[in-house]
Coordinates of C-alpha atoms in Angstrom, one line a residue:
X1 CA 0.1 0.0 0.2
X2 CA 1.4 3.2 -1.1
X3 CA 2.2 5.7 2.0
X4 CA 1.6 9.5 1.9
X5 CA 3.0 12.2 4.6
X6 CA 1.3 15.6 4.6
X7 CA 3.2 18.6 6.6
X8 CA 1.0 21.6 6.8
X9 CA 1.9 25.6 7.3
X10 CA -0.1 28.4 8.3
X11 CA -3.5 28.7 9.3
X12 CA -6.6 26.3 10.3
X13 CA -7.7 26.7 6.5
X14 CA -4.8 25.1 5.6
X15 CA -5.3 22.3 8.2
X16 CA -8.8 21.6 6.8
X17 CA -7.3 21.8 3.2
X18 CA -4.9 19.0 4.3
X19 CA -7.2 16.9 5.5
X20 CA -9.3 16.9 2.4
X21 CA -6.4 15.8 0.7
X22 CA -5.7 13.1 3.1
X23 CA -9.2 11.7 2.8
X24 CA -8.9 11.8 -1.0
X25 CA -5.7 9.8 -1.0
X26 CA -6.9 7.3 1.8
X27 CA -10.0 6.5 -0.4
X28 CA -7.7 5.7 -3.1
X29 CA -5.8 3.3 -0.6
X30 CA -2.9 5.4 0.6
X31 CA -1.9 5.1 4.1
X32 CA -1.0 8.1 6.0
X33 CA 2.0 8.1 7.9
X34 CA 4.0 10.2 10.7
X35 CA 7.2 11.2 9.0
X36 CA 8.6 11.9 5.8
X37 CA 11.0 9.2 5.7
X38 CA 8.5 6.5 5.7
X39 CA 6.1 7.9 2.8
X40 CA 6.1 7.1 -0.7
X41 CA 4.6 10.6 -1.3
X42 CA 5.3 13.7 0.6
X43 CA 3.3 16.9 0.3
X44 CA 3.8 20.3 2.1
X45 CA 0.8 22.5 2.1
X46 CA 2.1 26.0 2.2
X47 CA 1.2 29.5 3.7
X48 CA 2.4 32.8 2.2
X49 CA 1.0 35.4 4.7
X50 CA 4.6 35.9 6.1
X51 CA 8.1 35.1 4.9
X52 CA 8.9 33.0 7.4
X53 CA 6.4 30.3 6.3
X54 CA 7.5 30.7 2.9
X55 CA 11.2 30.0 3.9
X56 CA 10.3 27.1 6.3
X57 CA 8.3 25.3 3.6
X58 CA 11.4 26.0 1.0
X59 CA 14.0 24.8 3.8
X60 CA 12.0 21.6 4.3
X61 CA 11.9 20.8 0.6
X62 CA 15.4 21.4 0.3
X63 CA 16.4 18.9 3.1
X64 CA 14.0 16.4 1.1
X65 CA 16.4 16.4 -1.7
X66 CA 18.5 13.4 -0.2
X67 CA 15.4 11.3 0.3
X68 CA 14.8 12.0 -3.6
X69 CA 18.3 10.7 -4.3
X70 CA 18.0 7.9 -2.3
X71 CA 14.4 6.6 -3.4
X72 CA 14.0 8.0 -6.9
X73 CA 10.1 6.4 -7.0
X74 CA 9.2 9.0 -4.3
X75 CA 6.6 11.8 -5.0
X76 CA 7.4 15.5 -3.8
X77 CA 4.9 18.0 -4.0
X78 CA 3.9 21.7 -2.9
X79 CA 0.3 22.5 -2.2
X80 CA -1.7 25.7 -1.2
X81 CA -0.8 29.4 -1.4
X82 CA 2.8 29.6 -1.8
X83 CA 2.2 27.3 -4.6
X84 CA -0.6 29.2 -5.9
X85 CA 1.4 32.5 -5.7
X86 CA 4.9 31.1 -7.1
X87 CA 3.6 28.3 -9.3
X88 CA 6.2 26.7 -11.8
X89 CA 8.9 29.0 -10.6
X90 CA 9.2 26.4 -7.5
X91 CA 10.5 23.8 -9.6
X92 CA 13.8 26.0 -9.9
X93 CA 16.5 24.8 -7.9
X94 CA 14.2 22.1 -6.5
X95 CA 14.5 19.4 -9.2
X96 CA 13.0 16.7 -6.9
X97 CA 9.7 18.6 -6.9
X98 CA 7.2 16.7 -9.2
X99 CA 3.7 18.3 -8.2
X100 CA 2.7 22.0 -7.7
X101 CA -1.1 22.7 -6.9
X102 CA -2.5 25.4 -6.2
X103 CA -5.7 26.4 -3.6
X104 CA -8.6 25.8 -5.7
X105 CA -7.5 22.6 -6.8
X106 CA -7.0 20.4 -3.7
X107 CA -9.7 18.0 -5.0
X108 CA -7.2 17.3 -8.1
X109 CA -4.3 16.4 -5.8
X110 CA -5.2 12.5 -5.5
X111 CA -5.6 12.1 -9.1
X112 CA -2.3 13.8 -9.7
X113 CA -0.4 11.8 -7.3
X114 CA -1.6 8.6 -8.9
X115 CA -0.6 10.0 -12.1
X116 CA 2.9 10.6 -10.8
X117 CA 3.2 7.6 -8.8
X118 CA 2.4 5.4 -12.0
X119 CA 5.1 7.4 -14.1
X120 CA 7.8 6.9 -11.6
X121 CA 7.1 3.3 -11.2
X122 CA 7.2 2.7 -14.9
X123 CA 10.2 5.2 -15.2
X124 CA 12.1 3.4 -12.4
X125 CA 11.6 0.0 -13.8
X126 CA 12.8 0.7 -17.3
X127 CA 15.6 3.0 -16.2
X128 CA 17.1 1.7 -12.7
X129 CA 18.5 4.3 -10.6
X130 CA 21.9 5.1 -10.7
X131 CA 23.8 7.9 -8.6
X132 CA 24.7 10.1 -11.9
X133 CA 23.0 13.3 -12.8
X134 CA 22.2 12.1 -16.3
X135 CA 20.2 9.1 -14.6
X136 CA 18.3 11.6 -12.3
X137 CA 17.7 13.9 -15.3
X138 CA 15.8 11.0 -16.9
X139 CA 13.6 10.6 -13.9
X140 CA 12.3 14.1 -13.7
X141 CA 9.3 15.4 -14.6
X142 CA 6.5 17.6 -12.8
X143 CA 2.8 18.6 -13.0
X144 CA 1.6 22.3 -12.1
X145 CA -1.8 23.3 -11.6
X146 CA -2.8 26.7 -10.1
X147 CA -5.6 27.5 -12.3
X148 CA -8.9 28.9 -10.9
X149 CA -11.7 26.5 -11.0
X150 CA -15.5 27.4 -10.8
X151 CA -17.2 26.0 -7.9
X152 CA -13.8 24.9 -6.0
X153 CA -15.5 26.3 -2.7
X154 CA -17.7 23.0 -2.8
X155 CA -15.1 20.7 -3.2
X156 CA -13.9 21.1 0.4
X157 CA -16.4 18.6 1.9
X158 CA -14.6 15.5 3.0
X159 CA -12.1 15.1 5.6
X160 CA -10.1 12.3 7.1
X161 CA -10.7 12.2 11.0
X162 CA -9.0 10.6 13.5
X163 CA -10.7 8.0 15.5
X164 CA -12.2 9.7 18.5
X165 CA -11.6 13.2 17.3
X166 CA -13.6 15.6 19.3
X167 CA -13.2 18.6 17.0
X168 CA -13.1 19.4 13.6
X169 CA -13.0 22.3 10.8
X170 CA -15.7 23.0 8.3
X171 CA -14.8 25.2 5.4
X172 CA -17.7 27.3 4.3
X173 CA -16.2 29.8 1.9
X174 CA -13.2 30.3 0.2
X175 CA -11.2 33.9 -0.9
X176 CA -11.3 37.3 0.3
X177 CA -12.3 40.5 -1.5
X178 CA -11.0 42.9 1.0
X179 CA -7.4 43.8 -0.2
X180 CA -5.9 44.8 2.9
X181 CA -2.5 46.6 1.7
X182 CA -0.2 43.6 3.5
X183 CA -1.9 40.5 2.4
X184 CA -1.5 38.3 -0.3
X185 CA -5.0 36.3 0.3
X186 CA -6.7 37.7 -2.4
X187 CA -3.8 36.6 -5.1
X188 CA -3.6 33.0 -3.5
X189 CA -7.3 32.2 -2.6
X190 CA -9.0 34.3 -5.5
X191 CA -12.2 36.2 -4.8
X192 CA -14.9 35.2 -2.2
X193 CA -16.8 32.1 -2.9
X194 CA -19.5 30.6 -0.6
X195 CA -20.9 27.0 -0.2
X196 CA -24.4 26.7 0.7
X197 CA -26.0 26.4 3.9
X198 CA -27.6 22.9 2.9
X199 CA -23.7 21.5 2.1
X200 CA -22.4 23.0 5.3
X201 CA -25.0 21.7 7.7
X202 CA -24.8 18.2 5.7
X203 CA -21.1 18.3 6.6
X204 CA -21.6 19.0 10.1
X205 CA -24.2 16.4 10.6
X206 CA -21.7 13.7 9.4
X207 CA -19.1 15.1 11.6
X208 CA -21.2 14.8 14.3
X209 CA -22.4 11.3 13.5
X210 CA -18.7 10.3 13.6
X211 CA -18.3 11.8 16.9
X212 CA -17.6 15.5 16.6
X213 CA -18.6 17.4 19.4
X214 CA -17.3 20.8 18.6
X215 CA -17.0 22.5 14.8
X216 CA -15.2 25.6 13.9
X217 CA -16.5 27.3 10.8
X218 CA -13.7 28.7 8.5
X219 CA -13.2 31.4 6.0
X220 CA -10.9 34.1 5.2
X221 CA -13.6 36.6 6.5
X222 CA -15.9 34.5 7.9
X223 CA -18.4 36.8 8.9
X224 CA -18.8 38.0 5.5
X225 CA -20.0 34.3 4.2
X226 CA -22.6 34.4 1.4
X227 CA -22.8 38.2 1.2
X228 CA -22.8 38.3 -2.7
X229 CA -24.6 34.9 -3.4
X230 CA -27.5 34.8 -0.7
X231 CA -29.9 37.1 0.4
X232 CA -30.8 38.3 3.6
X233 CA -33.7 36.7 5.4
X234 CA -35.7 38.5 8.2
X235 CA -32.9 40.8 8.3
X236 CA -30.5 38.3 9.1
X237 CA -27.5 38.0 7.1
X238 CA -26.4 34.5 5.4
X239 CA -23.6 34.3 8.2
X240 CA -26.2 34.3 10.8
X241 CA -28.7 32.2 8.9
X242 CA -25.9 29.4 8.6
X243 CA -25.0 30.0 12.5
X244 CA -28.9 29.3 13.1
X245 CA -28.8 26.0 10.9
X246 CA -25.6 24.4 12.2
X247 CA -26.7 25.4 15.6
X248 CA -29.6 23.3 15.3
X249 CA -27.6 19.9 14.6
X250 CA -28.5 17.4 17.2
X251 CA -25.6 16.3 19.0
X252 CA -23.5 19.0 18.4
X253 CA -22.0 20.8 21.6
X254 CA -20.0 23.7 20.6
X255 CA -19.8 25.9 17.5
X256 CA -17.1 28.6 16.6
X257 CA -16.0 30.5 13.6
X258 CA -12.7 32.1 12.4
X259 CA -11.5 34.4 11.2
X260 CA -13.9 37.6 11.2
X261 CA -13.3 41.2 10.1
X262 CA -14.6 44.0 12.4
X263 CA -16.6 45.4 9.5
X264 CA -19.1 42.3 9.5
X265 CA -20.3 42.6 12.9
X266 CA -23.5 43.8 12.6
X267 CA -26.7 43.8 15.0
X268 CA -27.9 40.3 13.8
X269 CA -24.6 39.0 14.6
X270 CA -24.2 40.7 18.0
X271 CA -27.8 39.4 18.6
X272 CA -26.7 35.7 17.7
X273 CA -23.9 35.7 19.8
X274 CA -26.4 36.8 22.7
X275 CA -29.0 34.0 22.2
X276 CA -27.3 30.9 20.5
X277 CA -26.2 28.8 23.5
X278 CA -24.1 26.4 21.5
X279 CA -22.0 29.4 20.2
X280 CA -18.9 29.3 22.2
X281 CA -17.8 32.2 24.5
X282 CA -14.7 33.4 22.2
X283 CA -14.3 35.7 19.3
X284 CA -11.0 36.2 17.3
X285 CA -11.3 39.9 16.1
X286 CA -8.3 41.0 14.4
X287 CA -7.1 44.5 15.2
X288 CA -4.1 44.8 13.1
X289 CA -3.0 48.5 14.5
X290 CA -4.5 51.0 17.0
X291 CA -3.1 53.9 15.0
X292 CA -5.9 55.1 12.7
X293 CA -3.3 56.5 10.4
X294 CA -2.1 52.6 10.0
X295 CA -5.2 51.2 9.7
X296 CA -6.1 53.5 6.9
X297 CA -3.0 52.8 5.4
X298 CA -3.6 48.8 5.8
X299 CA -7.1 49.4 4.2
X300 CA -8.9 48.3 7.0
X301 CA -12.0 50.2 7.1
X302 CA -12.6 50.7 10.5
X303 CA -11.2 53.0 13.2
X304 CA -9.8 52.4 16.5
X305 CA -12.4 53.9 18.4
X306 CA -14.9 51.6 16.3
X307 CA -12.9 48.6 17.1
X308 CA -13.1 49.6 20.8
X309 CA -16.6 49.8 20.7
X310 CA -17.3 46.7 19.0
X311 CA -15.4 44.8 21.7
X312 CA -17.5 46.3 24.2
X313 CA -20.7 45.4 22.4
X314 CA -19.6 41.8 22.2
X315 CA -18.7 41.7 26.1
X316 CA -22.0 43.2 26.8
X317 CA -23.9 40.6 24.4
X318 CA -22.3 37.6 26.2
X319 CA -21.3 37.6 29.7
X320 CA -17.7 36.2 30.1
X321 CA -16.8 36.1 26.5
X322 CA -13.1 35.8 25.8
X323 CA -11.6 38.3 23.0
X324 CA -8.5 37.4 21.0
X325 CA -6.9 39.3 18.2
X326 CA -4.0 39.7 15.6
X327 CA -1.6 42.9 15.5
X328 CA 0.8 43.6 13.1
X329 CA 3.9 45.6 14.4
X330 CA 6.2 47.8 12.1
X331 CA 3.9 48.2 9.2
X332 CA 5.6 50.8 6.9
X333 CA 5.1 54.4 8.2
X334 CA 4.7 53.2 11.6
X335 CA 6.0 56.0 14.0
X336 CA 6.7 55.7 17.7
X337 CA 3.5 57.7 18.5
X338 CA 1.5 55.3 16.0
X339 CA 3.0 52.0 17.8
X340 CA 2.4 53.9 21.3
X341 CA -1.5 54.0 20.0
X342 CA -1.4 50.4 19.4
X343 CA 0.0 49.6 22.7
X344 CA -2.3 52.0 24.9
X345 CA -5.4 50.0 23.1
X346 CA -4.1 46.7 23.5
X347 CA -3.4 47.2 27.3
X348 CA -6.9 49.2 27.5
X349 CA -9.0 46.2 25.8
X350 CA -7.1 43.5 27.8
X351 CA -7.3 40.9 25.5
X352 CA -7.3 37.2 26.7
X353 CA -4.4 36.6 24.2
X354 CA -3.2 38.2 20.9
X355 CA -0.9 36.8 18.0
X356 CA 1.4 39.9 17.6
X357 CA 3.2 39.8 14.0
X358 CA 6.4 41.8 12.7
X359 CA 5.2 43.2 9.2
X360 CA 6.6 40.8 6.5
X361 CA 6.8 42.5 2.7
X362 CA 4.8 40.3 0.6
X363 CA 5.6 40.6 -3.2
X364 CA 2.9 42.1 -5.2
X365 CA 0.7 43.6 -2.3
X366 CA 0.7 47.6 -2.3
X367 CA 2.3 47.8 1.2
X368 CA 5.6 45.8 -0.2
X369 CA 6.2 49.0 -2.3
X370 CA 5.4 51.9 0.5
X371 CA 8.1 54.3 1.2
X372 CA 9.2 54.2 5.0
X373 CA 9.6 50.4 5.6
X374 CA 10.8 49.9 9.2
X375 CA 14.1 48.6 10.5
X376 CA 13.8 44.7 11.2
X377 CA 15.4 45.7 14.6
X378 CA 12.8 48.2 15.5
X379 CA 10.2 45.6 14.5
X380 CA 11.6 43.5 16.9
X381 CA 11.7 45.8 19.7
X382 CA 8.1 46.6 19.2
X383 CA 7.2 42.9 18.8
X384 CA 8.5 41.8 22.0
X385 CA 7.2 44.9 23.9
X386 CA 3.7 44.0 22.8
X387 CA 3.9 40.6 23.8
X388 CA 4.7 41.6 27.2
X389 CA 1.6 43.7 27.4
X390 CA -0.4 40.7 26.0
X391 CA 1.1 37.9 28.1
X392 CA 0.5 40.0 31.3
X393 CA -3.1 40.4 30.3
X394 CA -3.4 36.6 29.3
X395 CA -2.0 35.9 32.9
X396 CA -4.4 38.2 34.7
X397 CA -7.0 36.5 33.0
X398 CA -5.8 33.0 33.8
X399 CA -5.2 33.5 37.3
X400 CA -8.5 34.6 38.0
X401 CA -9.9 31.1 37.2
X402 CA -8.0 29.6 39.8
X403 CA -10.2 28.0 42.1
X404 CA -13.3 28.2 39.7
X405 CA -15.0 25.0 37.9
X406 CA -14.9 25.3 34.0
X407 CA -16.4 23.0 31.4
X408 CA -13.6 21.2 29.5
X409 CA -14.0 19.2 26.1
X410 CA -11.6 16.5 26.4
X411 CA -9.6 16.2 23.1
X412 CA -6.8 13.6 24.1
X413 CA -3.3 13.2 25.5
X414 CA -1.5 16.2 26.5
X415 CA 1.4 16.6 23.9
X416 CA 3.8 17.4 26.9
X417 CA 2.5 14.8 29.2
X418 CA 0.9 11.6 27.4
X419 CA -0.3 10.5 31.1
X420 CA -2.5 13.6 31.4
X421 CA -5.4 14.7 29.1
X422 CA -6.3 18.1 27.5
X423 CA -9.2 19.9 26.3
X424 CA -10.4 23.5 25.9
X425 CA -12.8 25.6 28.0
X426 CA -15.8 27.6 26.1
X427 CA -13.5 30.3 25.9
X428 CA -10.8 28.6 24.1
X429 CA -8.2 28.1 26.8
X430 CA -6.2 25.0 27.1
X431 CA -6.8 22.6 30.3
X432 CA -4.4 20.0 31.4
X433 CA -6.0 17.7 33.9
X434 CA -5.3 13.7 34.7
X435 CA -7.6 11.2 33.9
X436 CA -10.3 9.9 36.7
X437 CA -11.9 6.8 36.0
X438 CA -14.2 7.6 38.8
X439 CA -15.9 10.4 36.4
X440 CA -16.2 7.5 33.9
X441 CA -17.8 4.9 36.3
X442 CA -20.2 8.0 37.5
X443 CA -21.5 8.3 34.1
X444 CA -24.8 6.7 33.5
X445 CA -24.7 6.8 29.8
X446 CA -24.0 4.9 26.5
X447 CA -22.3 1.5 27.1
X448 CA -21.1 -0.7 29.9
X449 CA -17.6 -1.2 28.2
X450 CA -17.1 2.5 28.6
X451 CA -18.2 2.8 32.2
X452 CA -16.1 -0.5 32.8
X453 CA -12.7 0.2 31.4
X454 CA -11.9 3.1 33.3
X455 CA -9.4 4.0 30.3
X456 CA -8.6 7.8 29.8
X457 CA -8.9 7.5 26.3
X458 CA -13.0 6.9 27.0
X459 CA -12.9 10.5 28.1
X460 CA -11.9 11.9 24.7
X461 CA -14.9 13.5 23.2
X462 CA -16.5 14.1 26.8
X463 CA -17.6 17.4 28.3
X464 CA -15.6 17.2 32.0
X465 CA -16.0 19.7 34.8
X466 CA -12.6 20.5 36.0
X467 CA -11.4 22.6 39.0
X468 CA -8.6 24.9 37.9
X469 CA -5.8 24.7 40.6
X470 CA -2.9 26.7 38.9
X471 CA -2.3 28.4 35.9
X472 CA 1.2 28.4 34.1
X473 CA 2.2 30.1 30.9
X474 CA -0.8 30.0 28.4
X475 CA -2.1 26.7 29.8
X476 CA -4.6 26.1 33.0
X477 CA -4.0 22.9 35.0
X478 CA -6.8 21.2 37.5
X479 CA -8.5 18.3 38.7
X480 CA -11.7 16.8 37.2
X481 CA -14.9 17.1 39.5
X482 CA -16.8 13.9 40.3
X483 CA -20.3 14.3 38.7

């Protein structure tokens, strides 16, 4: 049985796309493995939002060149945003790369892999490998597909689920029309295209039937879902209609969405946050800058004052809601005063957490050509300073939870200690706790096998009440409460 390995860089949408590819390869009989050395097919699903992600993927593929020399039958491919942006030029300097597939063609990957695997097998049989460059040249060929494809948003509907997985991502749209001056996504993901509500609800039902308890709806600007394709109903946007429909899926415990844009928070969405109980108390709300001058230069279409007011409205709508954000420091033209305004706003809002990024020029974006580019050293100073503000806020919020019970959806063993379990609160905070067989024995449900084993794996997918005993870094630690 052929084996494949996928490494994913970047956002949750890339993770979701990788699961689509994994599902389609598994359907053809391929086996997924955990390391490239075990694989016959190695795929890197790439990100282009920041230069570091580009360099990591390029570096990784460069290192894989030794495997290509040792095992000429192997297939190597780039998928996703960097593949879309660079296309065939990725083959230069990386002669072992066989496949480059863009963001609208994930559903084609399995058939392309099949074609390449067959060709490589045939050529390897006809021309046994020798270590000479001539022999390597005889075995080289490539397939590049970065063309647009109508209806590609509706092809992201299947995914490979690990047995017992409690959470899943569901792509509801592709593309972006916002054209923020720092962002390459409109070039790599194309214009906004949305799936139908019916398709999405069917996917969620299927996931829940397979044991998923929490679903996160994904879109580049998720709360602008369907604005060009579907009408408002009862003054509710298509996105709110979708939230209501998914909320009705029986067996679903929690519903999340990411990433929204501040301009997509109208009254109907604020109202939905206040009245849909399955909607988790967490909103990721990208700020990018606290300076109105910078926001205008970024083409963000809101002011710092409007952003602050929106945070207050969300907090009034849902008690205990967690707000997280994204911030860019060192955008072209950012003065000390512009940065101070950002720092002051972040400190005033007291975010639960924030992703702070140094501005990274992306080719073919307006910001890359702007004057007054900021020195990397100054970017790093501002980055570290703002991270300190965010970390203090995060620590204060976590400390307030010590001594309190929280509801945790158990996702599986902790990555740092396999003897313990981990999960997330409704506010998206990580909680680590020991397994407690007494909880299982106390459950009056479902099947005697689960109740009698007392194995910690049986808690995966369960909602567990945990009393928080301490906060450490970005995680909480506690003890399960007997039900």
